[in-house]
Amino acid sequence: MKYSESLKYMLLPYVVLALLWVPMSQYLSDYDDLMNQLIMDLFGTFFIFGVSFHLRNSSVYDIYWHIVPMYFVGYWSYGIQNFWVPFLCFFYCNKQNFNYFRYWPGFQYEDFRYKDAYKWIKNPFLYWLYSLVGFHIVPTFMVFFGYLPIYYVLTSNEQCNNLIYYIGVFIGVGAIIIEMVADHQLFPYRIGQKKGNCDVGLWAYSRHPNYFGECMFWWALYILGLSYGVQYWWTSIGALSIQALFHGYSIHAMEQHLVESRSSYKDYQKKVNAFVPWFPKSIKN
């Protein structure tokens, strides 16, 4: 499939979803805005899963994390005088989209984790059932929960603690910048311009600085929620679940993939911290 055709099939479902979002949300207006948008989010997940199944490529969902949140945060933000929260969301989402499509070669690409799952499960029916739950529905809930603090920031009648609020904004912007720098430094290695381990810049201090920035972003949203009161402490479920995903699965899967890809990665593992940036260790011969 040509790149232009791949791009059409990748983006068209999200355009259709965008066109349906407001009228369907209004149809569901009997529900409060939180439940209303959760229902829409799940509808969008099943819709995109249908496209993934049709194209036999679960990576159609890859950009769901950073397209659909703009729909429901935009819906929550309508008529509300709050600049920083929608800005953080849209800045983060579009940064992620830029980075994804900067590398994406078309539908010949599918994330190695999906391929590994298919090899492990073997049965096509069971694989697509696993994909629906593990690669579509569960991440949708995680990301929606990650944005829960934003819903309360945009709808709360409580007095905002400006100090905590701007600490959250500062951490959020910093997190996005860390991800942008890390992604830029990794890019030549991803496209094959440079060989070996990416150990320059932020990657000299963390093996996954992009993941570190990603988790920082979700904790920033949580801090923004706390600026409107400690009663929103429970919205940490989003940041906690995403942090658990990275530490319990993503980092391990990526590390295993990289070790299998190049033998030199083991030396890099011994020298550089996995997650939190820190000074590299010296390796004795």
Short mmCIF file of C-alpha atoms in Angstrom, two decimals:
data_model
loop_
_atom_site.label_atom_id
_atom_site.label_comp_id
_atom_site.label_asym_id
_atom_site.label_seq_id
_atom_site.Cartn_x
_atom_site.Cartn_y
_atom_site.Cartn_z
CA MET A 1 0.00 0.00 0.00
CA LYS A 2 1.39 3.44 -0.98
CA TYR A 3 2.13 5.95 1.75
CA SER A 4 -0.61 8.35 0.58
CA GLU A 5 -3.16 5.56 0.67
CA SER A 6 -1.93 4.41 4.09
CA LEU A 7 -2.25 7.96 5.39
CA LYS A 8 -5.80 8.19 4.08
CA TYR A 9 -6.84 4.95 5.78
CA MET A 10 -5.09 6.00 8.99
CA LEU A 11 -6.61 9.48 9.27
CA LEU A 12 -10.04 9.10 7.66
CA PRO A 13 -11.57 7.13 10.59
CA TYR A 14 -10.48 9.88 12.99
CA VAL A 15 -11.97 12.56 10.73
CA VAL A 16 -15.27 10.65 10.64
CA LEU A 17 -15.13 10.29 14.42
CA ALA A 18 -14.50 14.04 14.78
CA LEU A 19 -17.55 14.82 12.64
CA LEU A 20 -19.72 12.49 14.72
CA TRP A 21 -18.40 13.61 18.09
CA VAL A 22 -20.48 16.72 18.83
CA PRO A 23 -23.85 15.55 17.42
CA MET A 24 -23.55 12.20 19.21
CA SER A 25 -22.46 13.93 22.42
CA GLN A 26 -25.53 16.15 22.21
CA TYR A 27 -27.69 13.07 21.65
CA LEU A 28 -26.27 11.72 24.93
CA SER A 29 -26.97 14.98 26.76
CA ASP A 30 -29.15 13.21 29.36
CA TYR A 31 -25.86 12.07 30.90
CA ASP A 32 -23.47 14.44 32.66
CA ASP A 33 -20.48 15.58 30.63
CA LEU A 34 -18.12 13.08 32.26
CA MET A 35 -20.21 9.98 31.53
CA ASN A 36 -21.27 11.44 28.20
CA GLN A 37 -17.65 11.65 27.02
CA LEU A 38 -16.70 8.26 28.47
CA ILE A 39 -19.46 6.69 26.36
CA MET A 40 -18.21 8.58 23.32
CA ASP A 41 -14.65 7.49 24.07
CA LEU A 42 -15.70 3.84 24.19
CA PHE A 43 -17.73 4.26 20.99
CA GLY A 44 -14.63 5.71 19.33
CA THR A 45 -12.53 2.81 20.60
CA PHE A 46 -14.86 0.19 19.09
CA PHE A 47 -15.07 2.19 15.87
CA ILE A 48 -11.27 2.33 15.53
CA PHE A 49 -10.99 -1.33 16.50
CA GLY A 50 -13.32 -2.14 13.60
CA VAL A 51 -10.94 -0.32 11.26
CA SER A 52 -7.93 -2.09 12.83
CA PHE A 53 -9.60 -5.44 12.28
CA HIS A 54 -10.59 -4.58 8.71
CA LEU A 55 -7.01 -3.55 7.86
CA ARG A 56 -5.52 -6.37 9.99
CA ASN A 57 -3.26 -3.84 11.72
CA SER A 58 -3.69 -2.89 15.39
CA SER A 59 -1.44 0.15 14.89
CA VAL A 60 -4.48 2.09 13.60
CA TYR A 61 -5.10 2.65 17.31
CA ASP A 62 -1.58 4.03 17.94
CA ILE A 63 -2.64 7.65 17.42
CA TYR A 64 -5.92 7.28 19.36
CA TRP A 65 -4.09 8.35 22.56
CA HIS A 66 -3.26 11.73 21.05
CA ILE A 67 -6.21 12.50 18.81
CA VAL A 68 -9.40 11.58 20.67
CA PRO A 69 -8.45 13.40 23.93
CA MET A 70 -8.56 16.63 21.93
CA TYR A 71 -12.21 15.81 21.18
CA PHE A 72 -13.37 15.28 24.75
CA VAL A 73 -11.15 17.95 26.34
CA GLY A 74 -12.38 20.35 23.65
CA TYR A 75 -15.97 19.36 24.48
CA TRP A 76 -15.40 19.96 28.21
CA SER A 77 -13.66 23.28 27.48
CA TYR A 78 -16.45 24.81 25.40
CA GLY A 79 -17.50 28.15 26.88
CA ILE A 80 -15.00 27.90 29.77
CA GLN A 81 -12.40 30.63 30.31
CA ASN A 82 -9.34 28.49 30.96
CA PHE A 83 -6.36 28.78 28.64
CA TRP A 84 -3.62 26.62 30.12
CA VAL A 85 -5.46 23.31 30.47
CA PRO A 86 -6.70 22.98 26.85
CA PHE A 87 -3.33 24.37 25.69
CA LEU A 88 -1.41 21.64 27.56
CA CYS A 89 -3.68 18.94 26.15
CA PHE A 90 -3.53 20.16 22.55
CA PHE A 91 0.22 20.92 22.73
CA TYR A 92 0.92 17.42 24.08
CA CYS A 93 -1.38 15.67 21.59
CA ASN A 94 -0.03 17.48 18.54
CA LYS A 95 3.55 16.96 19.66
CA GLN A 96 2.82 13.22 19.84
CA ASN A 97 1.14 13.25 16.42
CA PHE A 98 4.07 15.10 14.85
CA ASN A 99 6.57 12.65 16.28
CA TYR A 100 4.51 9.63 15.21
CA PHE A 101 4.01 10.68 11.61
CA ARG A 102 7.58 11.95 11.32
CA TYR A 103 8.68 8.32 11.55
CA TRP A 104 5.61 6.35 10.40
CA PRO A 105 6.36 4.68 7.04
CA GLY A 106 2.79 3.56 6.29
CA PHE A 107 0.83 0.40 6.93
CA GLN A 108 3.82 -1.83 6.34
CA TYR A 109 4.60 -0.78 9.91
CA GLU A 110 2.98 -2.43 12.91
CA ASP A 111 4.29 -2.07 16.45
CA PHE A 112 6.51 -5.01 17.42
CA ARG A 113 4.38 -5.61 20.54
CA TYR A 114 1.36 -6.42 18.38
CA LYS A 115 3.43 -8.76 16.24
CA ASP A 116 4.85 -10.47 19.32
CA ALA A 117 1.35 -10.95 20.73
CA TYR A 118 0.18 -12.49 17.46
CA LYS A 119 3.12 -14.93 17.46
CA TRP A 120 2.44 -15.82 21.08
CA ILE A 121 -1.34 -16.30 20.72
CA LYS A 122 -1.24 -17.82 17.20
CA ASN A 123 -5.03 -18.18 16.91
CA PRO A 124 -6.38 -15.18 14.85
CA PHE A 125 -9.73 -15.04 16.68
CA LEU A 126 -8.09 -15.04 20.11
CA TYR A 127 -5.50 -12.50 18.97
CA TRP A 128 -8.17 -10.01 17.86
CA LEU A 129 -10.10 -10.55 21.07
CA TYR A 130 -6.86 -9.85 22.97
CA SER A 131 -6.22 -6.81 20.77
CA LEU A 132 -9.72 -5.44 21.46
CA VAL A 133 -9.27 -5.69 25.22
CA GLY A 134 -5.52 -5.24 25.73
CA PHE A 135 -4.56 -2.91 22.89
CA HIS A 136 -7.76 -0.88 22.56
CA ILE A 137 -10.17 -0.86 25.53
CA VAL A 138 -7.67 -0.92 28.42
CA PRO A 139 -5.52 1.96 27.05
CA THR A 140 -8.70 3.96 26.38
CA PHE A 141 -9.71 3.69 30.03
CA MET A 142 -6.18 4.53 31.18
CA VAL A 143 -5.98 7.69 29.10
CA PHE A 144 -9.52 8.77 30.00
CA PHE A 145 -8.71 8.30 33.69
CA GLY A 146 -5.50 10.26 33.08
CA TYR A 147 -7.60 13.21 31.93
CA LEU A 148 -10.07 12.97 34.85
CA PRO A 149 -8.32 15.78 36.77
CA ILE A 150 -8.79 18.01 33.74
CA TYR A 151 -12.55 17.47 33.80
CA TYR A 152 -12.67 18.71 37.39
CA VAL A 153 -10.32 21.62 36.66
CA LEU A 154 -12.68 22.75 33.89
CA THR A 155 -15.96 22.20 35.78
CA SER A 156 -15.14 22.72 39.47
CA ASN A 157 -16.70 25.60 41.39
CA GLU A 158 -13.98 25.39 44.04
CA GLN A 159 -11.40 28.12 44.56
CA CYS A 160 -8.16 27.38 42.69
CA ASN A 161 -4.83 27.35 44.54
CA ASN A 162 -2.78 29.33 42.03
CA LEU A 163 0.59 28.15 43.35
CA ILE A 164 -0.29 24.44 42.90
CA TYR A 165 -1.99 25.20 39.59
CA TYR A 166 1.08 26.86 38.06
CA ILE A 167 3.37 24.17 39.48
CA GLY A 168 1.23 21.71 37.50
CA VAL A 169 1.46 23.87 34.38
CA PHE A 170 5.24 24.20 34.78
CA ILE A 171 5.72 20.44 35.19
CA GLY A 172 3.39 19.75 32.26
CA VAL A 173 5.25 22.07 29.90
CA GLY A 174 8.57 20.71 31.15
CA ALA A 175 7.41 17.13 30.56
CA ILE A 176 6.43 17.91 26.96
CA ILE A 177 9.78 19.63 26.33
CA ILE A 178 11.66 16.61 27.73
CA GLU A 179 9.71 14.33 25.38
CA MET A 180 10.32 16.63 22.41
CA VAL A 181 14.06 16.78 23.03
CA ALA A 182 14.28 13.00 23.62
CA ASP A 183 12.29 12.21 20.48
CA HIS A 184 14.42 14.59 18.41
CA GLN A 185 17.63 12.99 19.67
CA LEU A 186 16.27 9.48 18.98
CA PHE A 187 14.97 10.22 15.48
CA PRO A 188 18.26 9.70 13.52
CA TYR A 189 18.60 6.26 15.14
CA ARG A 190 15.01 5.30 14.35
CA ILE A 191 15.37 6.06 10.66
CA GLY A 192 18.82 4.46 10.41
CA GLN A 193 20.92 7.61 9.88
CA LYS A 194 22.90 6.64 12.98
CA LYS A 195 23.68 3.12 14.16
CA GLY A 196 23.97 1.54 17.58
CA ASN A 197 22.48 2.71 20.85
CA CYS A 198 21.11 6.20 21.18
CA ASP A 199 23.30 7.43 24.05
CA VAL A 200 23.46 11.14 23.33
CA GLY A 201 21.83 14.07 25.12
CA LEU A 202 19.10 12.94 27.52
CA TRP A 203 19.73 9.33 26.50
CA ALA A 204 23.12 9.49 28.21
CA TYR A 205 21.28 9.88 31.55
CA SER A 206 18.19 7.71 31.02
CA ARG A 207 17.50 4.76 28.74
CA HIS A 208 13.92 5.97 28.32
CA PRO A 209 13.77 9.77 28.81
CA ASN A 210 10.74 9.92 26.52
CA TYR A 211 8.86 7.58 28.87
CA PHE A 212 10.02 9.67 31.83
CA GLY A 213 8.59 12.81 30.19
CA GLU A 214 5.39 10.97 29.33
CA CYS A 215 4.76 9.93 32.93
CA MET A 216 5.65 13.43 34.15
CA PHE A 217 2.90 14.81 31.91
CA TRP A 218 0.19 12.66 33.52
CA TRP A 219 1.35 13.58 37.02
CA ALA A 220 1.22 17.24 35.97
CA LEU A 221 -2.46 16.81 35.08
CA TYR A 222 -3.04 15.26 38.50
CA ILE A 223 -1.36 18.23 40.22
CA LEU A 224 -3.61 20.57 38.23
CA GLY A 225 -6.61 18.67 39.61
CA LEU A 226 -5.29 18.97 43.18
CA SER A 227 -5.09 22.74 42.74
CA TYR A 228 -8.89 22.72 43.00
CA GLY A 229 -8.94 20.72 46.24
CA VAL A 230 -7.69 17.57 47.93
CA GLN A 231 -11.11 15.98 47.37
CA TYR A 232 -9.82 15.12 43.88
CA TRP A 233 -6.99 12.99 45.27
CA TRP A 234 -8.63 9.86 43.83
CA THR A 235 -8.08 11.06 40.26
CA SER A 236 -4.51 9.80 40.67
CA ILE A 237 -5.91 6.52 39.29
CA GLY A 238 -5.06 7.75 35.79
CA ALA A 239 -1.43 8.74 36.39
CA LEU A 240 -0.89 5.64 38.56
CA SER A 241 -2.28 3.25 35.94
CA ILE A 242 -0.15 4.81 33.17
CA GLN A 243 2.94 4.74 35.40
CA ALA A 244 2.21 1.07 36.14
CA LEU A 245 1.83 0.37 32.41
CA PHE A 246 5.28 1.78 31.67
CA HIS A 247 7.01 0.09 34.60
CA GLY A 248 5.11 -3.17 34.40
CA TYR A 249 5.09 -3.65 30.63
CA SER A 250 6.36 -0.97 28.22
CA ILE A 251 9.91 -0.58 29.54
CA HIS A 252 10.42 -4.33 29.92
CA ALA A 253 9.04 -5.09 26.43
CA MET A 254 11.16 -2.38 24.81
CA GLU A 255 14.30 -3.47 26.68
CA GLN A 256 13.80 -7.09 25.63
CA HIS A 257 13.27 -6.01 22.03
CA LEU A 258 16.44 -3.87 22.05
CA VAL A 259 18.58 -6.59 23.66
CA GLU A 260 17.45 -9.00 20.95
CA SER A 261 18.20 -6.37 18.27
CA ARG A 262 21.75 -5.49 19.34
CA SER A 263 24.20 -7.10 21.74
CA SER A 264 25.77 -3.76 22.74
CA TYR A 265 22.55 -2.76 24.50
CA LYS A 266 23.49 -4.84 27.57
CA ASP A 267 26.49 -2.61 28.22
CA TYR A 268 24.26 0.44 27.84
CA GLN A 269 21.87 -1.09 30.40
CA LYS A 270 24.70 -1.48 32.92
CA LYS A 271 25.78 2.10 32.49
CA VAL A 272 22.58 4.18 32.24
CA ASN A 273 19.50 4.35 34.47
CA ALA A 274 16.34 2.82 33.02
CA PHE A 275 13.89 5.61 33.83
CA VAL A 276 14.81 8.56 36.04
CA PRO A 277 17.65 10.58 34.44
CA TRP A 278 20.86 10.31 36.46
CA PHE A 279 24.60 10.39 35.93
CA PRO A 280 25.87 7.31 34.09
CA LYS A 281 27.79 4.62 35.98
CA SER A 282 31.34 3.73 35.08
CA ILE A 283 31.85 0.15 33.88
CA LYS A 284 34.92 -1.72 35.08
CA ASN A 285 36.50 -4.12 32.59
#
